[in-house]
Amino acid sequence: MATSSGAASRRQVSPAAGTRRSARASIRAVDDAYAFRYDEIASLRREGRKVVGYVCNYFPVELVHALGAIPIRLAFCSADAMERGKKYVGDSMCPFTRALVGEVTQEGSFTNQHVDFLSGAVMCQQAYNALRVLSYQTKKPLRFLWLPLNPSNDEVRGAFLHELEDFAAELSGFLGRTWTPEALKESVDLYNGIRERIARLYALQSEHSQPISWNEFNRVIHAGPFLDPALYRTLLDGVIGELEAPASTGPSPASVNSAPATAPRVVLSGSIVAPRDTTLISLLEEAGARIVGDDSCHGSRTFSLPIKSPTLQGIADAYLGSPPCGSAQNPDLENDRRLRHLQDLTQTTRADGVVYYCLRFCDSYAFKASETKTFLEKRGGVPVLAVHSEYGESDLGQVRTRVEAFVEIIR
Amino acid sequence: MSTSHNAGVAVRPGREVTSDGSQPNRIVDYQKPILGAIQQAVTGGWDAITGAMEPLTFQDDTTISSAEVLKRLIGCAGPYPHAFTDFRHDFGLVEGLKAKYFFLSLRDRLFEASAKGVPIVSLRGLPGELVHAGGGMPVDIAIWFTESWVSGDYRFVEKGRQLTSFESCPGECAVAAILEARNIPVDLVIAASGTVMSDAPCAHTIHRGGRGVQSLFVDIPHGLEAKDWAVQYVAGQFRQAAAAVGQLSGKIVRDEDVWQAIRHGNEARRAYREFTNLILSPAALLNPPLASFEQIVAVVPAFEWLGDPVANANLIRSLNKEIRGRIETGVRGGGVAENPVRLFVPGRACLAPIYSVIDDAGGAALGFELFWSFFAEDVDETGDPYQALAEWYLRKWPYSIAAPFEKRVDWLAGICEKGRIEGLLFLNIFGCNWDPPMTLSVADAIKRRLGIPSIFLTSDMPEKDAEGRFKVAGQHRTQIEAFIEMLKVSRRGERELGG
């Protein structure tokens, strides 16, 4: 979601690297729908619809949708918002949570005006505290959805189902609506359809001889949690259709920043890559790398959870079974699902290297950087570059040098 | 007219570092100044001190005499010389000497217990009863205090940051490094996961893959008034945690074992609550019986009982007697001003040299949320013991991350009213994800409710001077002095207005 302060505050390297008008009509349609959505949501609210602003990818949007509310994901990376957030949470929070607080507390911002209810299935302490601060400062009601952080077993599943039932009941109470099994099935089918299409897009991006730039790709992926899901599903069909079409029938799918198919293949891992967080991606592509996958919580992890049964149990199982965040714990290194998932990802995408993005003060990923590097290098022979950074361009030169050196090594 | 017992002293032992010399007839040179300072502080010298101090009885029924406590305390100057040189002590507080011994002997006691086959468990942010019930000895964050803060040795922090992140809280990473280096003989880590303190469990994952100590994580549902299912879920994990400790000690953990541990913990909690009632009594507010530094030394053990709730309770009961005597006779703690500006420290609090700056500026730190909240309420002694512990953890501990924000503020506001607190002093630690994000909101809530202002200081490990001694950063000194001065002016203004 764009910030209140507009494109000027967005994080960029090359001019308009993340916001350039696409050569693809289908992607322009996504951009247009995104731009139109602000007014649409405002209009829907005037008609009585409620907006649930949430953080983290483990939040069951199906449930909110089935209750007739509008779920929108709160994720920002504006340096201005980050600075404003410091006023409320200090400067030792990660840039993402600082920007989150700075944006939603900003009077006149879209989220400050139009979010009715705050929530999130948060896994790290920083997101947890950010929501508590937001609720206190904006007086918006808040209800967390607790998600277990330990490896799943019967007790964990049972506890999470209890929590999901309580959450659904309390959300129903707030919205003044109840959900029906039919409505839930419709929502689950809708979001499952979206996930299938995003999975297809990821596969295309990894295999296509002329992929689009990852920042452009991310614009499509990141639009989902803001757009109307039915419209988004249709828009994704358009994007897939256009990307699957033979290159001779239209303009080259490759954008200015995209790398040739023979470029070193890189998987992006680590902390959240929020919408418009384009710097690292641009630096990688400018250095000649081709991004072929990610395990970002705002990227591929948002669709790695097909819901098999349109029930609360089905939703609980799907979210518990999806690839975990770095905040999740597992004392058993061999069975750590996050590492396994990342290893599988590097194999299926035939990655030459992994760039592990650590936002400053993101302990959940920073603490595990060394272990992740050792794990992947020993088992898959895949080199890993850990990049520590924050929003704004204060460390641009430093990050560029490291990225260029890494791409040179894996080339 | 009240009197200050003494000005408080920081002694200068020699530079020699040895762990020998725990017997009074073998006092080595570097220990003499410490002994001298202690003897000088109490009229009648050694005999008067040992006569005034009660012996200390531990959980295993062993007792050490006051003379032995004193000998061992002086012996601690070997491994922990900075404990004596860099902090201002009120050596006239006889039971305070015992508190210092209890604190500084933690590492030795861990080794002694381990040698006897007692499993040592690094218990991160969870109730110690779980480990005691399983026949083990818990240790939490205090080992960072002794091995880094007090020892002045920052190598564990540096190593910890290499293992985790250069932006890590110095405490969490140091504990992880201490464990990896086997600086203490830990057999198992049991850490609260969930959002209780997400950096702590993440730090302990560095031990995976055979690098160090086996870990077990207890998942804590957060952010809601705990439902019954949440209590049962946590209780089930508590049962598994106690059983895991029992496996190490070769003990089948019975409910009665847990009840006994709970009773011991509650005795310590009650002793501490008596302590806070004394500290917040009207006479004590006018003439605080403890200096700010002695305040924190007294309550630091409360977070984890420093491995022994029975000894901890006995210690505090003895201290309470001495404090009561001081209050009755109007004796203030060493270095504390009469009718000082009353401060409370919410959130994290460290063993910082900053406390003597507070006293010097005419203030007094009367209490500490982290530690005081831990004994705010007893664990219920009926029903299922694991559920009772889980209920306490989720519903009664006001500082628990599981507790709603409003509950924390309510409790804090109650303390502020009772203690007629004039200012809140937030001492944030660099890299900490637990407190700093919430401090501004907590401060705002208290300001709106009670009109009490706050000041915020953030620091990493303390700075050191050219001789390697801790010092208070100039900016922090200035901030504290200005804050207390502002509160004094405010007082004068109220008087002039007839308030």
Coordinates of C-alpha atoms in Angstrom, one line a residue, chain B residues 349 407 491:
Chain B
A349 CA 16.4 -1.8 35.0
K407 CA -3.5 -4.1 33.1
R491 CA 7.5 20.8 44.1

